[in-house]
Tab-separated table of C-alpha atoms in Angstrom:
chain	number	residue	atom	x	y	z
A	654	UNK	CA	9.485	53.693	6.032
A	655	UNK	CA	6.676	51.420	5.826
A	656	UNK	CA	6.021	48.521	3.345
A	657	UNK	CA	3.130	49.148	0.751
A	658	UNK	CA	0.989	46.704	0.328
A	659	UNK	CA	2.489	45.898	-3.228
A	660	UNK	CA	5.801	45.655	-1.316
A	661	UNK	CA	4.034	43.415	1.054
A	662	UNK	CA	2.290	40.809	-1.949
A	663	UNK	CA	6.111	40.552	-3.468
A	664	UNK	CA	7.672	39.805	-0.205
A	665	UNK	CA	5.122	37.106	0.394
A	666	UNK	CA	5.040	35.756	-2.952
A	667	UNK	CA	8.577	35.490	-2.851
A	668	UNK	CA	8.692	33.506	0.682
A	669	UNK	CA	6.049	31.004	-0.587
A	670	UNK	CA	7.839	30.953	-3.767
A	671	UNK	CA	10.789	29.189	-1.881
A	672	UNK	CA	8.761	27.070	0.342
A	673	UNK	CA	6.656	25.725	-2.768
A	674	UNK	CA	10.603	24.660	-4.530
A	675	UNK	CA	10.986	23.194	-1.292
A	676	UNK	CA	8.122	21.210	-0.869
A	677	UNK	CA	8.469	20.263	-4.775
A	678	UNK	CA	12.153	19.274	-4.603
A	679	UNK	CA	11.254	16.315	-1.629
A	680	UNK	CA	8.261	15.023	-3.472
A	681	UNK	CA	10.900	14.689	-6.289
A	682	UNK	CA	13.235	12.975	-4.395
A	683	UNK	CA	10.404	10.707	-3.029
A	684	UNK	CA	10.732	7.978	-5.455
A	685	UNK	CA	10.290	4.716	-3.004
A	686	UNK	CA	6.904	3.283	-2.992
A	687	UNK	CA	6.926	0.884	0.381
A	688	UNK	CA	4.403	0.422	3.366
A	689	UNK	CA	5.363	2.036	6.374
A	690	UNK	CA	5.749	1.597	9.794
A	691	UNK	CA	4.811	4.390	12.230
A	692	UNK	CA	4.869	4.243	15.542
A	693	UNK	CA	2.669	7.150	17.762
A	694	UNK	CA	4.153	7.611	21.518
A	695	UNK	CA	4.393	10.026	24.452
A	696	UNK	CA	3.031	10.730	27.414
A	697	UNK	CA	-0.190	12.418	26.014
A	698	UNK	CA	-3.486	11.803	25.206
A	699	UNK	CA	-4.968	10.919	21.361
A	700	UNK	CA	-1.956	8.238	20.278
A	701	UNK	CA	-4.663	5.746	19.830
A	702	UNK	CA	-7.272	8.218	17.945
A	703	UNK	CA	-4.384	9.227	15.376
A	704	UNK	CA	-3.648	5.487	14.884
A	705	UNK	CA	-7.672	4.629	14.574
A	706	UNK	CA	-7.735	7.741	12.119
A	707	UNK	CA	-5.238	6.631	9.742
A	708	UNK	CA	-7.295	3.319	9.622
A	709	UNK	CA	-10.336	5.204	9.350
A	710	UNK	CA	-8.325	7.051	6.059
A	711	UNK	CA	-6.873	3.661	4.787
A	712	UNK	CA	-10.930	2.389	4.827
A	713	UNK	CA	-12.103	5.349	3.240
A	714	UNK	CA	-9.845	4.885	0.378
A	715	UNK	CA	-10.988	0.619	0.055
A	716	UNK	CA	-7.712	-0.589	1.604
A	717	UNK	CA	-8.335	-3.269	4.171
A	718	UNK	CA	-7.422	-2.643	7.266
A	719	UNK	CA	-7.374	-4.877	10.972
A	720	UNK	CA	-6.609	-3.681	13.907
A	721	UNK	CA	-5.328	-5.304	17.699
A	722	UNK	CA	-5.639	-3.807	21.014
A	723	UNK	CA	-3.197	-4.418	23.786
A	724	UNK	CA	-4.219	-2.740	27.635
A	725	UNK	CA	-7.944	-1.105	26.686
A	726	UNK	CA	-10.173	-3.592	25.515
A	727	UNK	CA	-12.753	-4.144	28.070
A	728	UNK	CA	-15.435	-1.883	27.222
A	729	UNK	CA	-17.067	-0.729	23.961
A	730	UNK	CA	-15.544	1.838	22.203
A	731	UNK	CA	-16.815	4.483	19.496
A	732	UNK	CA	-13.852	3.222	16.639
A	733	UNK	CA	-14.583	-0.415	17.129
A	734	UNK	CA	-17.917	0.289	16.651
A	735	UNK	CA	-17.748	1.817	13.482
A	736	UNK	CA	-14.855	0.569	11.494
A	737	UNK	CA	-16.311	-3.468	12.823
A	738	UNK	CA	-19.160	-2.297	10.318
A	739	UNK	CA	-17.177	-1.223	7.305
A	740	UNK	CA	-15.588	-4.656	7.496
A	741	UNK	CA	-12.289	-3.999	9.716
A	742	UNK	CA	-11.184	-6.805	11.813
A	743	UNK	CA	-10.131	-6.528	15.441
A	744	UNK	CA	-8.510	-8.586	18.000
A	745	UNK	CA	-8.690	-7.698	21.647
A	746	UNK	CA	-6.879	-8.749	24.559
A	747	UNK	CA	-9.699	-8.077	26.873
A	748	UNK	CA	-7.922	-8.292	30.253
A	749	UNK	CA	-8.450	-4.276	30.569
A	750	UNK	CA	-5.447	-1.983	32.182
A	751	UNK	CA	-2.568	-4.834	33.686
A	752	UNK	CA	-2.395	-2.455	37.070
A	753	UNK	CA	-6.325	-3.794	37.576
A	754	UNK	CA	-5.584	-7.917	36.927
A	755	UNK	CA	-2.346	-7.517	38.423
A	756	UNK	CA	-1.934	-11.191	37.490
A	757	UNK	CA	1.673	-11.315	34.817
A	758	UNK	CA	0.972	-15.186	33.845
A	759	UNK	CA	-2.290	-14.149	32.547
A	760	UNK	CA	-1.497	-10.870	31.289
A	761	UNK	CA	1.045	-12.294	29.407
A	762	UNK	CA	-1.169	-15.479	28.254
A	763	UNK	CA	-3.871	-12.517	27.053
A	764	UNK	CA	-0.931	-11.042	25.297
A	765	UNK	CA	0.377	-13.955	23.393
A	766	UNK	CA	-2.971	-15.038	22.024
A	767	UNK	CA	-3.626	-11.547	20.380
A	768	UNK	CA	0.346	-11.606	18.814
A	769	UNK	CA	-0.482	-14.615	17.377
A	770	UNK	CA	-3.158	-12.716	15.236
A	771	UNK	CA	-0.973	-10.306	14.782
A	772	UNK	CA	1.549	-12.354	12.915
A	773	UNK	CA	-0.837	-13.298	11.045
A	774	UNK	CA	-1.814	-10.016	10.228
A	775	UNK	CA	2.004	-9.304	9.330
A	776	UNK	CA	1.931	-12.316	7.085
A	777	UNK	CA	-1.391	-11.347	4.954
A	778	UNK	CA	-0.404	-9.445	1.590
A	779	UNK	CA	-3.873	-8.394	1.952
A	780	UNK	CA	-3.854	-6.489	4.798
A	781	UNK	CA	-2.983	-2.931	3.769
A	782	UNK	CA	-2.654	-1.181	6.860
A	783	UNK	CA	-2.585	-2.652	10.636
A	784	UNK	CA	-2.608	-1.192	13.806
A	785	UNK	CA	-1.256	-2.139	17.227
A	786	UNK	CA	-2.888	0.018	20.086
A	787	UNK	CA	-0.692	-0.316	23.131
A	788	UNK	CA	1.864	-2.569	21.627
A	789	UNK	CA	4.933	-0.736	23.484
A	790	UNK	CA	3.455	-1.905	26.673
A	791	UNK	CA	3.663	-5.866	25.679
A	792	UNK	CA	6.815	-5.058	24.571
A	793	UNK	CA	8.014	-2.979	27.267
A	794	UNK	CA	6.429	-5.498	30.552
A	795	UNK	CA	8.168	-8.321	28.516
A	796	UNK	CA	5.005	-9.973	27.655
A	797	UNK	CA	6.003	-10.058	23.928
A	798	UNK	CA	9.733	-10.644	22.547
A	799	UNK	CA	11.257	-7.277	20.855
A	800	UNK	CA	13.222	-9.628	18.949
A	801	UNK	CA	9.772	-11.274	17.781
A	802	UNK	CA	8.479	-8.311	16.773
A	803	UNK	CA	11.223	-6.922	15.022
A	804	UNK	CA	11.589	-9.835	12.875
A	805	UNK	CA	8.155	-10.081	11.898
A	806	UNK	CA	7.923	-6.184	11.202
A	807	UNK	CA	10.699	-6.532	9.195
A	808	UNK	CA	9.149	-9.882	7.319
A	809	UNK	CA	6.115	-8.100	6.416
A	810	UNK	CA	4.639	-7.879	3.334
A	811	UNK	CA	6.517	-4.799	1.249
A	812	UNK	CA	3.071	-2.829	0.420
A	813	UNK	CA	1.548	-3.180	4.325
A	814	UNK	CA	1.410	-0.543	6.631
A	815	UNK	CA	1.869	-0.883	10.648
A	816	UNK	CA	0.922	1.525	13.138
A	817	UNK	CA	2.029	1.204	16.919
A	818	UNK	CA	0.681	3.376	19.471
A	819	UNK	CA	1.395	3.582	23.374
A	820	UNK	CA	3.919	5.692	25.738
A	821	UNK	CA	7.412	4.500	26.114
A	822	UNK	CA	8.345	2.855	22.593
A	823	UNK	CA	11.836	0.822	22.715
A	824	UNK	CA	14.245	2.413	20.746
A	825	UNK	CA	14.885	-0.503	18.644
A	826	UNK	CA	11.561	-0.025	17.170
A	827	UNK	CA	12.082	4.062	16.856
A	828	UNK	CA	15.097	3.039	14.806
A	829	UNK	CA	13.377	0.887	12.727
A	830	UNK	CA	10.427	2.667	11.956
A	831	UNK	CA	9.743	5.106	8.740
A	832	UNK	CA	8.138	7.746	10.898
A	833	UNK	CA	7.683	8.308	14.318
A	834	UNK	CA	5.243	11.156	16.524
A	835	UNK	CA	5.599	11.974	20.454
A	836	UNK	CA	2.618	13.202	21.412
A	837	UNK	CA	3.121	15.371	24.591
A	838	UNK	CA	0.827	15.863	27.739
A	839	UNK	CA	0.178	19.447	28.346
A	840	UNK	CA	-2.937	19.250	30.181
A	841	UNK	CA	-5.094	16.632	30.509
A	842	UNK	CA	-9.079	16.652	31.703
A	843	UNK	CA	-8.885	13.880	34.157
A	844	UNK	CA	-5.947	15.044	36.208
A	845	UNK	CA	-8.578	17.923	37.450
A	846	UNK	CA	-11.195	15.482	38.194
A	847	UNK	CA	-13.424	15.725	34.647
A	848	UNK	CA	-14.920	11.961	34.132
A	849	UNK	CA	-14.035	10.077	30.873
A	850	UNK	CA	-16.798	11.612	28.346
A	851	UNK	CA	-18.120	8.936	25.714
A	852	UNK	CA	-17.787	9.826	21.961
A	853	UNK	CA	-14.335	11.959	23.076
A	854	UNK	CA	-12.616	10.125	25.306
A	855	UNK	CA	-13.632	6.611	23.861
């Protein structure tokens, strides 16, 4: 015997019912107020566009914001371009993808410059939210000191915000971190041969 559709309204009403004590009970039981650290990895494409759009949000709400790029910083891209204008500060390592300089000493030079900024960053009560694009990678080709970064995650101020993007995160900073995403390659235009595509891709 089939449902009516007054059967039907009740039986929904009743499943939302639950999931809206749900949802109610964790906001409840989310008392802490503390800046958080989340860290966006996997193999797939858009870890940098979700950490650019959470600076984008922070912005549109009058936080400041800054931002340093690891790996990708040789050529113009569409974030930098805006959020530069609406006052966000960025550091760049500008050596482009290491498998192109293929030069460590300098890599790593590059890479120490920028975390020097970035300390900063991590030291500046004013900063509200920070991101590091491809910070795994420093971390991971041993260009940067885990410990080093720990410590000065840790140090930060209580109210700032950190976002780390790029494949391969160490799991010391998984198991740190407040929240973490895997974002996971399904398909991917350029593995059939589609070129890059400006305003998408970067």
């Amino acid at each position: 015997m089939s449902l009516s559709d007054e059967q039907k309204q009740l039986k929904h009403k009743a499943r939302q019912q639950k999931v809206k004590e749900n949802v109610d009970e964790k906001i409840a039981n989310a008392q802490e107020e503390k800046g958080l650290l989340l860290i966006i990895t996997g193999n797939g494409k858009g870890k940098s566009t979700s950490g650019f759009g959470t600076v984008a949000r922070a912005v549109g709400h009058d936080k400041k914001a800054a931002v340093a790029q690891f790996i990708k910083g040789t050529w113009a891209n569409g974030e930098r371009n805006l959020l530069e204008k609406l006052g966000v500060e960025f550091q760049v390592m500008a050596t482009g993808f290491t498998w192109e300089t293929q030069n460590k000493e300098a890599d790593t030079i590059a890479a120490q410059l920028v975390w020097q900024e970035c300390k900063r960053m991590l030291k500046d009560d004013t900063i509200d939210v920070v991101l590091f694009d491809e910070l795994t990678y420093m971390v991971s080709y041993g260009y940067i000191d885990l410990d080093e970064v720990v410590e000065a995650l840790t140090e930060r101020p209580k109210m700032q915000s950190v976002i780390i993007t790029g494949r391969g995160a160490h799991r010391t900073l998984i198991e740190l971190a407040d929240t973490v995403s895997e974002v996971k390659n399904v398909k991917h235009a350029f593995e059939s041969g589609v070129k890059a595509l400006k305003g998408v891709d970067w």
